Short mmCIF file of C-alpha atoms and ligand atoms in Angstrom, two decimals:
data_model
loop_
_atom_site.label_atom_id
_atom_site.label_comp_id
_atom_site.label_asym_id
_atom_site.label_seq_id
_atom_site.Cartn_x
_atom_site.Cartn_y
_atom_site.Cartn_z
CA UNK C 1 1.33 10.00 -4.43
CA UNK C 2 -1.98 11.50 -5.54
CA UNK C 3 -4.49 9.34 -7.29
CA UNK C 4 -2.62 7.78 -10.28
CA UNK C 5 -3.99 7.98 -13.80
CA UNK C 6 -4.02 4.23 -14.00
CA UNK C 7 -2.69 1.22 -12.11
CA UNK C 8 -1.59 -1.65 -14.45
CA UNK C 9 -0.73 -4.09 -11.63
CA UNK C 10 -1.38 -7.82 -12.19
CA UNK C 11 -3.56 -8.18 -9.10
CA UNK C 12 -4.92 -6.93 -6.83
CA UNK C 13 -5.88 -4.89 -9.85
CA UNK C 14 -7.68 -1.70 -10.87
CA UNK C 15 -11.36 -1.55 -9.99
CA UNK C 16 -13.76 0.68 -12.00
CA UNK C 17 -14.15 4.12 -10.41
CA UNK C 18 -17.92 3.73 -9.87
CA UNK C 19 -17.40 0.47 -7.99
CA UNK C 20 -14.92 2.21 -5.63
CA UNK C 21 -17.40 5.06 -5.15
CA UNK C 22 -20.16 2.58 -4.18
CA UNK C 23 -17.81 0.85 -1.77
CA UNK C 24 -16.98 4.23 -0.18
CA UNK C 25 -20.69 4.83 0.56
CA UNK C 26 -21.34 1.33 1.80
CA UNK C 27 -18.38 1.43 4.19
CA UNK C 28 -20.24 4.12 6.13
CA UNK C 29 -23.65 2.51 5.94
CA UNK C 30 -24.78 -0.51 3.96
CA UNK C 31 -28.34 -0.23 2.55
CA UNK C 32 -30.89 -0.13 5.36
CA UNK C 33 -28.97 -2.47 7.64
CA UNK C 34 -27.81 0.21 10.17
CA UNK C 35 -24.24 -1.11 9.88
CA UNK C 36 -21.20 -0.71 7.62
CA UNK C 37 -20.62 -3.44 4.98
CA UNK C 38 -17.44 -4.15 7.03
CA UNK C 39 -19.66 -5.07 10.00
CA UNK C 40 -22.36 -7.02 8.21
CA UNK C 41 -22.99 -10.51 9.61
CA UNK C 42 -22.34 -13.49 7.39
CA UNK C 43 -25.56 -14.92 8.83
CA UNK C 44 -27.68 -11.89 7.91
CA UNK C 45 -30.47 -11.92 5.34
CA UNK C 46 -28.62 -9.13 3.46
CA UNK C 47 -25.48 -11.23 3.08
CA UNK C 48 -27.53 -14.18 1.81
CA UNK C 49 -28.89 -11.80 -0.80
CA UNK C 50 -25.37 -10.74 -1.78
CA UNK C 51 -24.38 -14.38 -2.32
CA UNK C 52 -27.58 -15.24 -4.25
CA UNK C 53 -27.24 -12.18 -6.43
CA UNK C 54 -23.54 -12.87 -7.15
CA UNK C 55 -24.40 -16.50 -8.09
CA UNK C 56 -27.23 -15.55 -10.36
CA UNK C 57 -25.29 -12.74 -12.13
CA UNK C 58 -22.39 -15.08 -12.75
CA UNK C 59 -24.75 -17.87 -13.90
CA UNK C 60 -26.28 -15.45 -16.46
CA UNK C 61 -22.98 -13.92 -17.58
CA UNK C 62 -21.29 -17.23 -18.28
CA UNK C 63 -24.50 -19.13 -19.16
CA UNK C 64 -23.71 -21.64 -16.48
CA UNK C 65 -25.84 -24.79 -16.97
CA UNK C 66 -28.21 -25.90 -14.20
CA UNK C 67 -26.13 -29.01 -13.39
CA UNK C 68 -23.24 -26.79 -12.23
CA UNK C 69 -22.92 -25.22 -8.77
CA UNK C 70 -21.35 -21.85 -8.03
CA UNK C 71 -19.51 -21.39 -4.71
CA UNK C 72 -17.35 -18.79 -3.08
CA UNK C 73 -14.45 -19.80 -0.87
CA UNK C 74 -12.02 -17.97 1.40
CA UNK C 75 -8.44 -17.78 0.16
CA UNK C 76 -7.22 -16.99 -3.35
CA UNK C 77 -6.29 -19.24 -6.23
CA UNK C 78 -3.35 -20.94 -4.64
CA UNK C 79 -5.49 -22.68 -2.08
CA UNK C 80 -7.49 -24.09 -4.99
CA UNK C 81 -4.33 -25.79 -6.29
CA UNK C 82 -4.64 -28.07 -3.22
CA UNK C 83 -8.47 -28.09 -3.23
CA UNK C 84 -8.70 -29.26 -6.83
CA UNK C 85 -6.64 -32.38 -6.10
CA UNK C 86 -8.31 -33.08 -2.76
CA UNK C 87 -11.82 -32.75 -4.24
CA UNK C 88 -11.40 -34.23 -7.72
CA UNK C 89 -8.83 -37.00 -7.73
CA UNK C 90 -11.17 -39.66 -6.25
CA UNK C 91 -9.88 -43.18 -6.89
CA UNK C 92 -7.66 -42.25 -9.86
CA UNK C 93 -3.97 -42.92 -9.75
CA UNK C 94 -2.87 -39.70 -11.47
CA UNK C 95 -3.99 -36.29 -12.63
CA UNK C 96 -2.85 -34.46 -15.75
CA UNK C 97 -1.59 -30.96 -16.05
CA UNK C 98 -0.98 -28.82 -19.14
CA UNK C 99 2.36 -27.07 -18.52
CA UNK C 100 2.08 -23.53 -19.90
CA UNK C 101 4.27 -21.64 -17.42
CA UNK C 102 4.69 -20.52 -13.83
CA UNK C 103 1.11 -20.88 -12.58
CA UNK C 104 0.33 -24.24 -14.19
CA UNK C 105 3.59 -25.59 -12.79
CA UNK C 106 2.77 -24.29 -9.33
CA UNK C 107 -0.70 -25.84 -9.46
CA UNK C 108 0.80 -29.20 -10.48
CA UNK C 109 3.48 -28.90 -7.88
CA UNK C 110 0.99 -28.40 -5.01
CA UNK C 111 -1.31 -31.13 -6.32
CA UNK C 112 1.65 -33.54 -6.40
CA UNK C 113 1.36 -33.87 -2.59
CA UNK C 114 -1.84 -35.91 -3.13
CA UNK C 115 -1.49 -37.63 -6.48
CA UNK C 116 1.01 -38.48 -9.21
CA UNK C 117 1.15 -35.82 -11.92
CA UNK C 118 1.39 -36.40 -15.65
CA UNK C 119 2.26 -33.41 -17.77
CA UNK C 120 0.76 -33.13 -21.26
CA UNK C 121 2.35 -31.57 -24.36
CA UNK C 122 5.78 -32.95 -23.43
CA UNK C 123 7.28 -29.83 -21.85
CA UNK C 124 7.93 -31.25 -18.46
CA UNK C 125 11.54 -32.10 -19.13
CA UNK C 126 12.83 -28.68 -19.78
CA UNK C 127 10.19 -26.43 -18.22
CA UNK C 128 10.88 -23.81 -20.84
CA UNK C 129 8.25 -21.11 -21.14
CA UNK C 130 5.72 -22.14 -23.67
CA UNK C 131 5.00 -19.78 -26.49
CA UNK C 132 2.66 -21.86 -28.69
CA UNK C 133 -0.15 -23.98 -27.34
CA UNK C 134 -1.15 -26.85 -29.56
CA UNK C 135 -4.23 -28.64 -28.19
CA UNK C 136 -4.01 -31.21 -30.99
CA UNK C 137 -0.77 -32.44 -29.42
CA UNK C 138 -2.25 -33.00 -25.97
CA UNK C 139 -1.90 -36.61 -25.09
CA UNK C 140 -4.22 -37.28 -22.17
CA UNK C 141 -4.50 -40.68 -20.50
CA UNK C 142 -8.15 -41.61 -20.31
CA UNK C 143 -7.61 -43.06 -16.78
CA UNK C 144 -6.49 -39.69 -15.41
CA UNK C 145 -8.63 -37.96 -12.82
CA UNK C 146 -8.79 -34.72 -14.75
CA UNK C 147 -6.82 -32.44 -17.06
CA UNK C 148 -5.87 -29.11 -15.41
CA UNK C 149 -5.28 -26.13 -17.71
CA UNK C 150 -4.38 -22.46 -17.17
CA UNK C 151 -5.96 -20.57 -20.03
CA UNK C 152 -4.17 -17.32 -19.21
CA UNK C 153 -0.66 -17.45 -17.86
CA UNK C 154 -0.41 -14.07 -16.12
CA UNK C 155 3.38 -13.79 -15.90
CA UNK C 156 4.43 -14.47 -19.50
CA UNK C 157 1.18 -13.31 -21.09
CA UNK C 158 0.28 -16.58 -22.82
CA UNK C 159 -3.35 -17.48 -23.50
CA UNK C 160 -5.50 -20.00 -25.21
CA UNK C 161 -9.24 -20.11 -25.26
CA UNK C 162 -10.64 -23.29 -26.69
CA UNK C 163 -10.16 -26.67 -25.04
CA UNK C 164 -10.72 -29.60 -27.38
CA UNK C 165 -13.31 -32.22 -26.40
CA UNK C 166 -11.92 -34.58 -23.72
CA UNK C 167 -13.07 -37.83 -22.24
CA UNK C 168 -11.88 -36.67 -18.81
CA UNK C 169 -13.10 -33.61 -16.90
CA UNK C 170 -11.13 -30.46 -17.72
CA UNK C 171 -10.43 -28.14 -14.76
CA UNK C 172 -9.36 -24.56 -15.54
CA UNK C 173 -7.64 -21.88 -13.49
CA UNK C 174 -9.39 -18.75 -14.75
CA UNK C 175 -7.78 -16.39 -12.16
CA UNK C 176 -6.47 -13.93 -14.67
CA UNK C 177 -9.16 -14.30 -17.37
CA UNK C 178 -12.53 -14.92 -15.75
CA UNK C 179 -15.24 -13.05 -17.66
CA UNK C 180 -12.59 -11.75 -20.04
CA UNK C 181 -12.53 -14.85 -22.20
CA UNK C 182 -15.68 -16.11 -23.90
CA UNK C 183 -15.68 -19.72 -22.69
CA UNK C 184 -18.34 -22.39 -22.67
CA UNK C 185 -18.56 -23.67 -19.12
CA UNK C 186 -20.15 -26.92 -20.30
CA UNK C 187 -16.78 -27.93 -21.78
CA UNK C 188 -15.31 -28.02 -18.27
CA UNK C 189 -15.77 -30.22 -15.25
CA UNK C 190 -14.83 -27.32 -12.99
CA UNK C 191 -13.34 -23.84 -13.22
CA UNK C 192 -12.00 -21.65 -10.45
CA UNK C 193 -10.54 -18.19 -10.04
CA UNK C 194 -9.03 -15.99 -7.34
CA UNK C 195 -11.27 -12.90 -7.83
CA UNK C 196 -8.69 -10.14 -7.25
CA UNK C 197 -8.03 -9.33 -10.89
CA UNK C 198 -11.16 -8.80 -12.90
CA UNK C 199 -13.79 -9.65 -10.34
CA UNK C 200 -12.99 -8.09 -6.97
CA UNK C 201 -10.38 -7.95 -4.23
CA UNK C 202 -7.94 -10.38 -2.68
CA UNK C 203 -8.91 -13.19 -0.35
CA UNK C 204 -11.71 -14.91 -2.21
CA UNK C 205 -12.05 -17.51 -4.93
CA UNK C 206 -15.05 -18.62 -6.96
CA UNK C 207 -15.53 -22.20 -8.09
CA UNK C 208 -18.01 -23.45 -10.70
CA UNK C 209 -18.35 -27.24 -10.56
CA UNK C 210 -20.42 -29.90 -12.27
CA UNK C 211 -22.72 -31.82 -9.90
CA UNK C 212 -21.40 -35.29 -10.76
CA UNK C 213 -17.87 -34.35 -9.61
CA UNK C 214 -18.92 -33.48 -6.10
CA UNK C 215 -18.72 -36.97 -4.71
CA UNK C 216 -15.04 -37.55 -5.38
CA UNK C 217 -13.76 -35.61 -2.31
CA UNK C 218 -11.07 -37.22 -0.19
CA UNK C 219 -12.15 -37.70 3.46
CA UNK C 220 -8.99 -35.99 4.70
CA UNK C 221 -9.99 -32.69 3.03
CA UNK C 222 -10.32 -29.83 5.53
CA UNK C 223 -13.93 -28.60 5.76
CA UNK C 224 -12.95 -25.16 4.36
CA UNK C 225 -11.62 -26.76 1.21
CA UNK C 226 -14.57 -29.09 0.54
CA UNK C 227 -16.57 -28.15 -2.50
CA UNK C 228 -19.50 -30.41 -1.46
CA UNK C 229 -19.79 -28.67 1.93
CA UNK C 230 -19.73 -25.21 0.35
CA UNK C 231 -22.52 -26.26 -1.96
CA UNK C 232 -24.50 -27.64 0.99
CA UNK C 233 -24.00 -24.51 3.14
CA UNK C 234 -24.36 -22.12 0.16
CA UNK C 235 -20.81 -20.80 0.64
CA UNK C 236 -21.35 -19.89 4.30
CA UNK C 237 -19.37 -22.67 6.06
CA UNK C 238 -17.89 -20.32 8.59
CA UNK C 239 -17.39 -16.50 9.00
CA UNK C 240 -16.66 -16.08 5.36
CA UNK C 241 -15.05 -12.96 3.75
CA UNK C 242 -18.24 -10.86 3.66
CA UNK C 243 -16.55 -7.75 2.28
CA UNK C 244 -14.73 -9.62 -0.55
CA UNK C 245 -18.01 -11.38 -1.55
CA UNK C 246 -19.80 -7.99 -1.56
CA UNK C 247 -17.14 -6.47 -3.90
CA UNK C 248 -17.45 -9.45 -6.24
CA UNK C 249 -21.21 -8.95 -6.34
CA UNK C 250 -20.62 -5.27 -7.26
CA UNK C 251 -18.14 -6.28 -10.02
CA UNK C 252 -20.53 -8.85 -11.43
CA UNK C 253 -23.25 -6.24 -11.52
CA UNK C 254 -20.85 -3.77 -13.19
CA UNK C 255 -19.89 -6.29 -15.88
CA UNK C 256 -23.57 -7.03 -16.52
CA UNK C 257 -24.42 -3.32 -16.82
CA UNK C 258 -21.51 -2.74 -19.15
CA UNK C 259 -22.32 -5.23 -21.84
CA UNK C 260 -21.46 -8.59 -20.23
CA UNK C 261 -18.72 -10.98 -21.38
CA UNK C 262 -19.09 -10.05 -25.05
CA UNK C 263 -18.23 -6.42 -24.31
CA UNK C 264 -15.42 -7.34 -21.86
CA UNK C 265 -13.83 -9.54 -24.52
CA UNK C 266 -14.24 -6.93 -27.25
CA UNK C 267 -12.61 -4.29 -25.10
CA UNK C 268 -9.78 -6.55 -24.03
CA UNK C 269 -9.10 -7.33 -27.70
CA UNK C 270 -9.08 -3.64 -28.62
CA UNK C 271 -6.70 -2.76 -25.76
CA UNK C 272 -4.34 -5.61 -26.61
CA UNK C 273 -4.30 -4.84 -30.32
CA UNK C 274 -3.20 -1.27 -29.63
CA UNK C 275 -0.38 -2.36 -27.29
CA UNK C 276 0.94 -5.27 -29.37
CA UNK C 277 1.00 -2.96 -32.43
CA UNK C 278 3.09 -0.51 -30.47
CA UNK C 279 5.46 -3.23 -29.20
CA UNK C 280 5.85 -4.77 -32.65
CA UNK C 281 6.49 -1.37 -34.22
CA UNK C 282 9.47 -0.65 -32.02
CA UNK C 283 12.48 -2.88 -32.74
CA UNK C 284 13.85 -2.21 -29.21
CA UNK C 285 11.15 -4.50 -27.72
CA UNK C 286 10.50 -8.22 -28.01
CA UNK C 287 7.48 -10.39 -27.30
CA UNK C 288 8.05 -13.97 -28.44
CA UNK C 289 4.73 -15.50 -27.70
CA UNK C 290 3.19 -16.84 -30.92
CA UNK C 291 0.48 -14.65 -32.31
CA UNK C 292 -2.49 -16.95 -31.54
CA UNK C 293 -1.44 -17.29 -27.92
CA UNK C 294 -0.61 -13.69 -27.05
CA UNK C 295 -2.66 -12.80 -23.98
CA UNK C 296 -5.08 -9.96 -24.50
CA UNK C 297 -5.08 -9.43 -20.75
CA UNK C 298 -1.42 -9.42 -19.66
CA UNK C 299 0.83 -7.95 -22.34
CA UNK C 300 4.47 -8.73 -21.39
CA UNK C 301 7.53 -7.64 -23.33
CA UNK C 302 11.20 -7.05 -22.77
CA UNK C 303 14.29 -5.45 -24.31
CA UNK C 304 17.89 -6.51 -24.49
CA UNK C 305 18.75 -3.00 -23.26
CA UNK C 306 17.82 -2.58 -19.60
CA UNK C 307 18.04 1.18 -19.96
CA UNK C 308 15.21 1.12 -22.51
CA UNK C 309 12.94 -0.61 -20.00
CA UNK C 310 13.96 1.77 -17.19
CA UNK C 311 13.30 4.82 -19.35
CA UNK C 312 9.91 3.53 -20.54
CA UNK C 313 8.82 2.82 -16.90
CA UNK C 314 9.98 6.26 -15.85
CA UNK C 315 8.18 7.98 -18.68
CA UNK C 316 5.01 6.02 -17.84
CA UNK C 317 5.24 6.94 -14.15
CA UNK C 318 5.51 10.60 -15.13
CA UNK C 319 2.14 10.21 -16.91
CA UNK C 320 0.61 8.51 -13.85
CA UNK C 321 0.78 5.03 -15.38
CA UNK C 322 2.08 2.73 -12.65
CA UNK C 323 2.36 -0.99 -11.86
CA UNK C 324 4.05 -1.77 -15.20
CA UNK C 325 7.17 -3.61 -14.03
CA UNK C 326 7.30 -7.17 -15.28
CA UNK C 327 6.89 -10.01 -12.74
CA UNK C 328 9.92 -10.41 -10.50
CA UNK C 329 10.73 -13.75 -12.23
CA UNK C 330 10.41 -12.36 -15.81
CA UNK C 331 11.59 -8.72 -15.72
CA UNK C 332 10.78 -6.33 -18.49
CA UNK C 333 7.34 -4.67 -18.72
CA UNK C 334 3.94 -6.11 -18.16
CA UNK C 335 0.68 -4.24 -18.69
CA UNK C 336 -2.14 -6.11 -16.99
CA UNK C 337 -5.42 -4.84 -18.41
CA UNK C 338 -8.40 -6.17 -16.57
CA UNK C 339 -11.97 -4.95 -16.80
CA UNK C 340 -11.32 -1.65 -15.01
CA UNK C 341 -8.84 -0.44 -17.67
CA UNK C 342 -10.01 2.49 -19.82
CA UNK C 343 -8.91 2.65 -23.47
CA UNK C 344 -7.53 6.20 -23.03
CA UNK C 345 -4.71 5.06 -20.68
CA UNK C 346 -3.80 2.20 -23.04
CA UNK C 347 -3.53 4.75 -25.87
CA UNK C 348 -1.10 6.84 -23.77
CA UNK C 349 0.99 3.82 -22.95
CA UNK C 350 1.06 2.72 -26.61
CA UNK C 351 2.39 6.15 -27.58
CA UNK C 352 5.14 5.88 -24.97
CA UNK C 353 6.15 2.44 -26.27
CA UNK C 354 6.29 3.68 -29.84
CA UNK C 355 8.48 6.61 -28.85
CA UNK C 356 10.80 4.72 -26.51
N1 PMP L 1 -3.27 -18.58 -11.01
C1 PMP L 1 -3.00 -17.51 -11.80
C2 PMP L 1 -3.19 -17.69 -13.29
C3 PMP L 1 -2.56 -16.30 -11.27
O1 PMP L 1 -2.28 -15.27 -12.10
C4 PMP L 1 -2.35 -16.17 -9.90
C5 PMP L 1 -1.88 -14.89 -9.21
N2 PMP L 1 -1.26 -14.00 -10.00
C6 PMP L 1 -2.59 -17.32 -9.08
C7 PMP L 1 -3.09 -18.48 -9.68
C8 PMP L 1 -2.41 -17.28 -7.59
O2 PMP L 1 -3.42 -16.50 -7.05
P1 PMP L 1 -3.49 -16.13 -5.49
O3 PMP L 1 -2.40 -15.13 -5.24
O4 PMP L 1 -4.88 -15.59 -5.30
O5 PMP L 1 -3.26 -17.39 -4.71
#
């Protein structure tokens, strides 16, 4: 297939065209190094500059307070499901997880190898997909190590933005919403994200963690999962994913030049408004997430008639709009609209949904 008009995949996801053009140049020769970015040493001065620049851009974009550290780690978000428990449980007997859907359940499941899990909001018995998130109903034991939340559930398109004040550290999986939700980092003990959606390519995660939580690490934690060691070694514990860090630095620079978090949130809201209006206007489609919790990043909907979905996907492909199939566990359609998604392609998709 020739270059598509737009790729709506959930991740790895569309990168802005200018970022891809820069990568193309740097693959041949990176700055004045004499080598390709693919060959750059993780011990080089230039790579240290990439890491420092990425840290300082992210610190500015999310107004990260001085008592928080920013680290980059090999592996995506799933490895963080283990890392969070290994690094943050300390002496506590249990950790709490808000069950909002597939990813929060998976994070709890992996953490349960190390610690007892308590679910909040009382959904653990039936594991139905949550459509309304009600923070006032969260019942969190003050003795718990932390409360883990997933502010954007990528598969079902469920989101919430504000966490209420807690006596325990809140840890958030921001994989599918980092820099696309306006959050106050000081409300969290730690946040982490696989960067392959709105901030780069697969194989890397970023962690932002408050200093006072760095001494809880379990001694059996592998070095490559230790937050304290990554802080000490400034994210260069071993031959780290140089290329993935470099792309993240480019993306952070791109977000900064394009209006920062405020603009990313504004554009996400505009894209989502257009699509949900189209979905709601066509009685063949359903989205049963309650209005306040509809994700502005992953818009997922279905139809009782399989043929309607097939026809819509086919019509979209004809226009060069691909990657719209719903997650294999959910079916239907899912439009994942990260920072590299232009409004024009969302407009085209909205028209197709209205006409379906
Ligand atoms: N958390 C969320 C919210 C996700 O959307 C995903 C991937 N779609 C993951 C975790 C897992 O990420 P990874 O594939 O990088 O392990």
